[in-house]
Structure formats: C-alpha cells, structure tokens
C-alpha cells in the first residue's frame, strides 16, 4: 500500500479524533468534513490513475470509519465518492455518462465479457467491472475487450483530477443545501391545526417545522423527551422560540398520547437498503404504537443518510453505540461499582412500520429505497463493511 | 407421392433429433444429479446448436424454440426452472450481434457465448454464499424446506465461519428433505428432520427461514416445492425473517396472481398431465406452490441481496 503524505495522515487522524470527541453535532457537518478530507486525500497523495485511487480510498475506508457503525455517513460518503470516480472515468473514456450502473444486474450476467474479465485485484471478488455503454455491451469479441473492462486503469491523474474535484465541490454544495431542500417540502406534509409528534432533537426536523411556521402554518408539536439524553428539551426550547405551540411528553407516555396524534415526523441516523431505519432509541416503541393506531410515520432523511447495507439481525456491537451511563447514574454514586448499566443509543425500525421517507427530492415509499441506493452507489463498494469486520478480527 | 415421402423422412428426422435432445437432457440428469435443472437445460440447448444442420439463423432459432417446448413438455423435471433457464438463454442468443453472415461462424460464436454464459451461471452459487454469509450468525437456528443445492452450498460456506443448527422438513411427496439432511450431516452441520406438519410447532424456536426456489417470478414472489407457502405464512405470523437463495437465471417473466393461477405444467409432472388426458387434474397433488412477495424478507442472488420489489426491476432492465 502506498504511503500517504504526512499532512494527509495528520488530517485523517484529526478527523478520527473529531469523531471520537463528537465534534460534529449535525450530521451534515460530518458529511462535509468527510468530503473535505477526501478532497485532501485525492489532491495530495500519490496516484497515477483512477484504479489506483480507488484502491487507495478503499484501503483507508475502515480506518476513517473507526469506532463508527457500518451504516455510518462516513461509509456512505466514501461509497458515493468511489462511485463518482468510476462515473467520471467512464465519462472521460466514452464521452458520455450512460450505462455506468449496470455492473450487478441480470444484464451483466448475460454479458459475455463480464464472466471473462480479469479486472479485479481481489480473487474472492467476483463482481466484475462492467462499465461500457449498453451498445457496446452486446457486441461480441471486441479485440480490446480487456482495455474496456479496465476503464479506470486508463484514466490518468491529469484528466481525472480536475473533473473529479469539480464533482466533489458540487457534491458538497449539494449536501449543504440538502436540509434546506428537504424542509421546503414541509407545507405538503404539515397541514393546518395538525398535532404532530416527534422524538428528541433533530436539526433536520427542526428546520422542517421552522419552514412550515415561517409560512404561517398553525400546528402543535408533541415532543418525546428522549431520556436519558433529554434532547427533546432542546427541541422544545428551539421550537417555542419560533412561536410553535409545544408539549413535552415522557417517552413512556408514547402509547397513551398516540390516539390523539395526526402524524409522526422523525429524523434518523441512517436509512438502510430495505427501507428500515436505525434511529434514536425509543423509535421502535414509537413506530409500534403508531402502527397500532395507524398513524403515519414520516422520516426525514437527506440523501447522504441512505446506506446500501442490510442489518441481518440487529447486532448491537456492529450497529449500535453505547455512551457513558453518567446520565443515568452519577459517578459518585455508591452503587456505581455494583451495577451494570447499558445505554444503547439506537433502535432498528423495520420497513413495514415506516410510511414515507422524505428525501431531498421528494417523498418515497420504503420499498423504493433500494432503487435510490443502487443509483447512488456502485455495487462493487458494498463490501466495505465486510472489510471493516475483517480488520476487527 | 414424392411429396409425401419427403414429409415422412423429415418427420422421422425431427423425431430422431427430438430423441437425441431428450436423451442428452436425461443423460445429464442421471449422471450429474448435483447439476441444477436450469443448467442442464442450457447445456442441452448448446448441444442442440452444436448438432444443428440449420442453414439460416431463423432456422436455428426455430430449432431451439422447438427444443425448449420439448424440454418443457416431455420431461418430468421442475418446469419453472427449465423455463426460466431456457428463456434467459434464448434472450442471451438474441442479444448477440454478428460481424458476419456465415452461418457456421455464427453458430461457433453462439456456442462460445453459450459456454461463457454457462460458466458464469456455474459460479453464481459461490457468490450467493458469499453475499449471504453475514446473515447467518453464531447460534442461529435455521429452518429449510425440501432439497436445495443453493441452500446446501450456502450453508456449507457459512459453516466455515459460524456454528448453527438446521431443521429440515421431510418434504412430502418425494421426501427430498431426507436427502438434504444427509448431505448437511455429511458436511458436518447438525441437522434435524421434521414432519411437514410440525412447521408451525417448530417456528417459535427458529431464528430464520432459508429457502431455495425453482423460479423467482416478476412480482418478487417465488415458485417452490409444495409446502413453502405454509412455512412462509407461519414465519410471517411469528415475525421470523424469510430469506430466499436463488441464482439469477431462475428469474422468470411471469406474474401469477395466486396459486390457482399457476399453469398446470408448473404444478404437475408432464407424465401426470399426459396421463390425465386433458381431464380434470383436481384430484392430483400439486408439486409446487406460489409464495407472494409480501412473505419474503430478502432474496440472496448472485446479483446482490435484493428486496422482492427489486426483482421486477431487474427483469424489466433485461427485457426492455
């Protein structure tokens, strides 16, 4: 593996430390920091063509994701950037951007060259590179078939870098605007005199309410306080500053108040490929109560939270975080040494319980998420979490 | 008179070729029982191209189509698998474009392409095993049904990384579950054979249900050995994940609405249909059933882990 320049190393270390210290309060900040760091990595380390760059980024991926779950924003951004590199490569070679996302489809199975391709460096990875446009795909026996398969090997640093940097800049401005774009849909979802329930604090949801209130929509918000972190209190303070009527409710009262609620609006930590969520602990209870009363559950999720992973069984080690139990029992307490306290941060909510996902563009059913995910990321990069698991062993 | 004579000889020749095709198919089925039916069908079609004396492409494609009809009506193998394998293969042939009009060269190209296609499909089981590995964790208790080569390959691969136990249904009427259990034991996976009737009883102990499929239809549902639907309903009721492992060559362009809607040649053996002589088949036992997509959690395929709704997407992308 190529060595990285010292200041890139320092940058990566700082990024990892920032994540450990929870410096990024908003998820968009984390997303932007990740892109910033990748810009530095791409701009300052040594690589001569696109496939070298892809190998380099893939080798750093699990290091960047240290201490984070497998469905993290860092991984999503990494995958998205890898996809951008692949797309730019195809664009440079073929002059247009078509047929680049067909690598893992039935079509590719039927493609004769896919089977004989020798592109991949890993032996156990059979997902062949398959980037040529469809018209060429169905032609047989091109003399230079290996060259076409190995599109990334051909794209030199001089041609790739400027275009890629343009795309990255565009990508980060897209993320900056994502919450704004998302919140502008508020009037379509929040109607007059509705009673809306939310859980804890979420910047995205706050902006969503803020936009609706700024357009003089009258509505009432119930907020579950989200013990033991009590971020719901912050949400209540922020919303009442905007003159939105607010009621704070304890988490345990979720079922009791559900019958009165018109709809539920929550944020999420990540959105999985099957349409399920990993969200704040307590969301599963909320979703089950909502199902019982058939209250619609809307989830605000900007595009960078879409993750191509499936959570097989909710594995608390890979997919959850356990912060300090200080909030529940103070360190001075005499019981501290004799008690075990577990504070899981997240819940998995299966897709059956979710009504609608409000993305940056428009609302989508959970069953449609796999489609968005397959457009956002390249299937070859879905194995990042496997690499992370292996690095832990 | 002369005209009649030629008809008879061409008929005889057709019969001869048909016999050869069927012989080749049954030959592989007997000699290599571990090869899946769809792959056997594809190999038979390649053999048809090999033997063909067709002078034009359209004649060749007519011969292939009649071979497909032969395989789907004259053999007793699982019809949905044969159908999907043949359809994909024909689609693959029609996608071919040639630089030459010389029939022999074209035929050579087709055979080459066919072999590549075959090679690719043969590697799909290994790929499925790799993709699905993370879903089988230590201590899992897995329920499976009947005999499935994909499931067997998947579990064999998973047993290298984790320890788990398997319940296999006996799977009447052919008791194919017994063979499944034997082969699992041979690999060293602890397995227990249960009665078909005790599926609901066992379900509360089970962590996940894992099935093969004879065909995956456009809705994302599956056609599989009779009894699969029962298990799916029980799993759904008890909130157990219901996974399906299937190679992508089993995707078939067909949209059944319910179980009555399945065509007879899917549900019964060709010999049963021939015996009934067009009469009512209601008293016969169906051999497969249709499980709607609502009961399926995920499908493990060689083109990735898919939700049922992704299946129709893949089929549309292919046949559009």
PDB file of C-alpha atoms in Angstrom, chain B residues 66-184:
ATOM      1  CA  UNK B  66     -38.902 -26.425 -30.521  1.00  0.00           C
ATOM      2  CA  UNK B  67     -36.219 -27.891 -28.250  1.00  0.00           C
ATOM      3  CA  UNK B  68     -37.457 -25.620 -25.448  1.00  0.00           C
ATOM      4  CA  UNK B  69     -41.021 -26.779 -25.995  1.00  0.00           C
ATOM      5  CA  UNK B  70     -39.778 -30.353 -25.944  1.00  0.00           C
ATOM      6  CA  UNK B  71     -37.947 -29.867 -22.673  1.00  0.00           C
ATOM      7  CA  UNK B  72     -40.897 -28.171 -21.018  1.00  0.00           C
ATOM      8  CA  UNK B  73     -43.489 -30.714 -22.108  1.00  0.00           C
ATOM      9  CA  UNK B  74     -41.725 -34.058 -22.374  1.00  0.00           C
ATOM     10  CA  UNK B  75     -39.536 -34.236 -19.267  1.00  0.00           C
ATOM     11  CA  UNK B  76     -40.538 -34.712 -15.670  1.00  0.00           C
ATOM     12  CA  UNK B  77     -38.095 -32.153 -14.287  1.00  0.00           C
ATOM     13  CA  UNK B  78     -39.083 -28.985 -12.496  1.00  0.00           C
ATOM     14  CA  UNK B  79     -40.798 -26.928 -15.161  1.00  0.00           C
ATOM     15  CA  UNK B  80     -40.324 -23.401 -13.778  1.00  0.00           C
ATOM     16  CA  UNK B  81     -36.537 -23.891 -13.635  1.00  0.00           C
ATOM     17  CA  UNK B  82     -36.324 -25.263 -17.171  1.00  0.00           C
ATOM     18  CA  UNK B  83     -38.492 -22.445 -18.446  1.00  0.00           C
ATOM     19  CA  UNK B  84     -36.505 -19.649 -16.788  1.00  0.00           C
ATOM     20  CA  UNK B  85     -33.141 -21.119 -17.803  1.00  0.00           C
ATOM     21  CA  UNK B  86     -34.204 -21.560 -21.427  1.00  0.00           C
ATOM     22  CA  UNK B  87     -35.793 -18.116 -21.638  1.00  0.00           C
ATOM     23  CA  UNK B  88     -32.695 -16.374 -20.372  1.00  0.00           C
ATOM     24  CA  UNK B  89     -30.519 -18.397 -22.707  1.00  0.00           C
ATOM     25  CA  UNK B  90     -32.671 -17.528 -25.731  1.00  0.00           C
ATOM     26  CA  UNK B  91     -32.632 -13.885 -24.680  1.00  0.00           C
ATOM     27  CA  UNK B  92     -28.877 -14.120 -24.490  1.00  0.00           C
ATOM     28  CA  UNK B  93     -28.759 -15.574 -28.005  1.00  0.00           C
ATOM     29  CA  UNK B  94     -30.979 -12.850 -29.417  1.00  0.00           C
ATOM     30  CA  UNK B  95     -28.767 -10.198 -27.869  1.00  0.00           C
ATOM     31  CA  UNK B  96     -25.878 -11.445 -29.986  1.00  0.00           C
ATOM     32  CA  UNK B  97     -24.827  -9.345 -32.948  1.00  0.00           C
ATOM     33  CA  UNK B  98     -22.603 -10.746 -35.648  1.00  0.00           C
ATOM     34  CA  UNK B  99     -19.970  -9.254 -37.870  1.00  0.00           C
ATOM     35  CA  UNK B 100     -20.540 -11.985 -40.420  1.00  0.00           C
ATOM     36  CA  UNK B 101     -23.440 -13.695 -42.153  1.00  0.00           C
ATOM     37  CA  UNK B 102     -21.634 -17.025 -42.465  1.00  0.00           C
ATOM     38  CA  UNK B 103     -23.873 -19.473 -40.598  1.00  0.00           C
ATOM     39  CA  UNK B 104     -21.062 -21.693 -39.383  1.00  0.00           C
ATOM     40  CA  UNK B 105     -19.199 -18.789 -37.888  1.00  0.00           C
ATOM     41  CA  UNK B 106     -22.371 -17.521 -36.266  1.00  0.00           C
ATOM     42  CA  UNK B 107     -23.003 -20.927 -34.791  1.00  0.00           C
ATOM     43  CA  UNK B 108     -19.480 -21.041 -33.443  1.00  0.00           C
ATOM     44  CA  UNK B 109     -19.993 -17.624 -31.831  1.00  0.00           C
ATOM     45  CA  UNK B 110     -23.258 -18.752 -30.296  1.00  0.00           C
ATOM     46  CA  UNK B 111     -21.619 -21.814 -28.818  1.00  0.00           C
ATOM     47  CA  UNK B 112     -18.804 -19.718 -27.394  1.00  0.00           C
ATOM     48  CA  UNK B 113     -21.270 -17.280 -25.889  1.00  0.00           C
ATOM     49  CA  UNK B 114     -23.306 -20.141 -24.535  1.00  0.00           C
ATOM     50  CA  UNK B 115     -20.270 -21.621 -22.815  1.00  0.00           C
ATOM     51  CA  UNK B 116     -19.429 -18.266 -21.245  1.00  0.00           C
ATOM     52  CA  UNK B 117     -22.987 -17.903 -20.036  1.00  0.00           C
ATOM     53  CA  UNK B 118     -22.801 -21.361 -18.539  1.00  0.00           C
ATOM     54  CA  UNK B 119     -19.511 -20.652 -16.829  1.00  0.00           C
ATOM     55  CA  UNK B 120     -20.966 -17.524 -15.320  1.00  0.00           C
ATOM     56  CA  UNK B 121     -24.059 -19.294 -14.032  1.00  0.00           C
ATOM     57  CA  UNK B 122     -21.963 -22.058 -12.532  1.00  0.00           C
ATOM     58  CA  UNK B 123     -20.089 -19.574 -10.350  1.00  0.00           C
ATOM     59  CA  UNK B 124     -23.285 -17.983  -9.066  1.00  0.00           C
ATOM     60  CA  UNK B 125     -23.784 -20.345  -6.137  1.00  0.00           C
ATOM     61  CA  UNK B 126     -20.431 -19.411  -4.651  1.00  0.00           C
ATOM     62  CA  UNK B 127     -21.284 -15.746  -4.993  1.00  0.00           C
ATOM     63  CA  UNK B 128     -24.647 -16.195  -3.298  1.00  0.00           C
ATOM     64  CA  UNK B 129     -22.895 -17.959  -0.440  1.00  0.00           C
ATOM     65  CA  UNK B 130     -20.507 -15.027  -0.015  1.00  0.00           C
ATOM     66  CA  UNK B 131     -23.194 -12.344  -0.081  1.00  0.00           C
ATOM     67  CA  UNK B 132     -25.431 -14.063   2.407  1.00  0.00           C
ATOM     68  CA  UNK B 133     -22.742 -15.017   4.868  1.00  0.00           C
ATOM     69  CA  UNK B 134     -23.331 -12.051   7.179  1.00  0.00           C
ATOM     70  CA  UNK B 135     -26.951 -13.084   7.681  1.00  0.00           C
ATOM     71  CA  UNK B 136     -26.032 -16.355   9.358  1.00  0.00           C
ATOM     72  CA  UNK B 137     -24.562 -15.614  12.754  1.00  0.00           C
ATOM     73  CA  UNK B 138     -23.347 -17.873  15.545  1.00  0.00           C
ATOM     74  CA  UNK B 139     -26.122 -19.720  17.297  1.00  0.00           C
ATOM     75  CA  UNK B 140     -28.678 -19.336  14.506  1.00  0.00           C
ATOM     76  CA  UNK B 141     -31.370 -21.957  14.172  1.00  0.00           C
ATOM     77  CA  UNK B 142     -32.366 -22.254  10.549  1.00  0.00           C
ATOM     78  CA  UNK B 143     -35.443 -23.838   9.058  1.00  0.00           C
ATOM     79  CA  UNK B 144     -35.258 -25.021   5.476  1.00  0.00           C
ATOM     80  CA  UNK B 145     -37.552 -26.970   3.227  1.00  0.00           C
ATOM     81  CA  UNK B 146     -37.003 -29.820   0.809  1.00  0.00           C
ATOM     82  CA  UNK B 147     -33.723 -30.233  -1.059  1.00  0.00           C
ATOM     83  CA  UNK B 148     -31.995 -27.187  -2.498  1.00  0.00           C
ATOM     84  CA  UNK B 149     -28.474 -27.116  -3.920  1.00  0.00           C
ATOM     85  CA  UNK B 150     -28.105 -23.374  -3.421  1.00  0.00           C
ATOM     86  CA  UNK B 151     -29.123 -23.597   0.221  1.00  0.00           C
ATOM     87  CA  UNK B 152     -26.734 -26.502   0.668  1.00  0.00           C
ATOM     88  CA  UNK B 153     -23.840 -24.570  -0.875  1.00  0.00           C
ATOM     89  CA  UNK B 154     -24.720 -21.501   1.173  1.00  0.00           C
ATOM     90  CA  UNK B 155     -24.862 -23.399   4.470  1.00  0.00           C
ATOM     91  CA  UNK B 156     -21.663 -25.295   3.661  1.00  0.00           C
ATOM     92  CA  UNK B 157     -19.893 -21.986   3.109  1.00  0.00           C
ATOM     93  CA  UNK B 158     -21.409 -20.381   6.217  1.00  0.00           C
ATOM     94  CA  UNK B 159     -20.391 -23.363   8.373  1.00  0.00           C
ATOM     95  CA  UNK B 160     -16.772 -22.318   7.908  1.00  0.00           C
ATOM     96  CA  UNK B 161     -17.435 -19.074   9.770  1.00  0.00           C
ATOM     97  CA  UNK B 162     -20.208 -19.746  12.228  1.00  0.00           C
ATOM     98  CA  UNK B 163     -21.949 -22.501  14.123  1.00  0.00           C
ATOM     99  CA  UNK B 164     -25.653 -23.069  13.603  1.00  0.00           C
ATOM    100  CA  UNK B 165     -28.305 -25.762  13.582  1.00  0.00           C
ATOM    101  CA  UNK B 166     -30.663 -26.648  10.772  1.00  0.00           C
ATOM    102  CA  UNK B 167     -34.199 -28.037  10.801  1.00  0.00           C
ATOM    103  CA  UNK B 168     -35.155 -29.650   7.516  1.00  0.00           C
ATOM    104  CA  UNK B 169     -38.730 -30.536   6.643  1.00  0.00           C
ATOM    105  CA  UNK B 170     -39.231 -34.061   5.403  1.00  0.00           C
ATOM    106  CA  UNK B 171     -40.992 -32.559   2.391  1.00  0.00           C
ATOM    107  CA  UNK B 172     -43.562 -34.941   1.015  1.00  0.00           C
ATOM    108  CA  UNK B 173     -44.378 -36.354  -1.535  1.00  0.00           C
ATOM    109  CA  UNK B 174     -40.815 -37.252  -2.541  1.00  0.00           C
ATOM    110  CA  UNK B 175     -39.230 -36.963   0.939  1.00  0.00           C
ATOM    111  CA  UNK B 176     -36.413 -34.913  -0.543  1.00  0.00           C
ATOM    112  CA  UNK B 177     -35.777 -33.411   2.898  1.00  0.00           C
ATOM    113  CA  UNK B 178     -34.182 -36.677   3.995  1.00  0.00           C
ATOM    114  CA  UNK B 179     -31.519 -36.308   1.338  1.00  0.00           C
ATOM    115  CA  UNK B 180     -30.962 -32.701   2.374  1.00  0.00           C
ATOM    116  CA  UNK B 181     -30.433 -33.787   5.976  1.00  0.00           C
ATOM    117  CA  UNK B 182     -27.988 -36.493   4.971  1.00  0.00           C
ATOM    118  CA  UNK B 183     -25.908 -34.103   2.923  1.00  0.00           C
ATOM    119  CA  UNK B 184     -25.925 -31.482   5.691  1.00  0.00           C
TER     120      UNK B 184
END
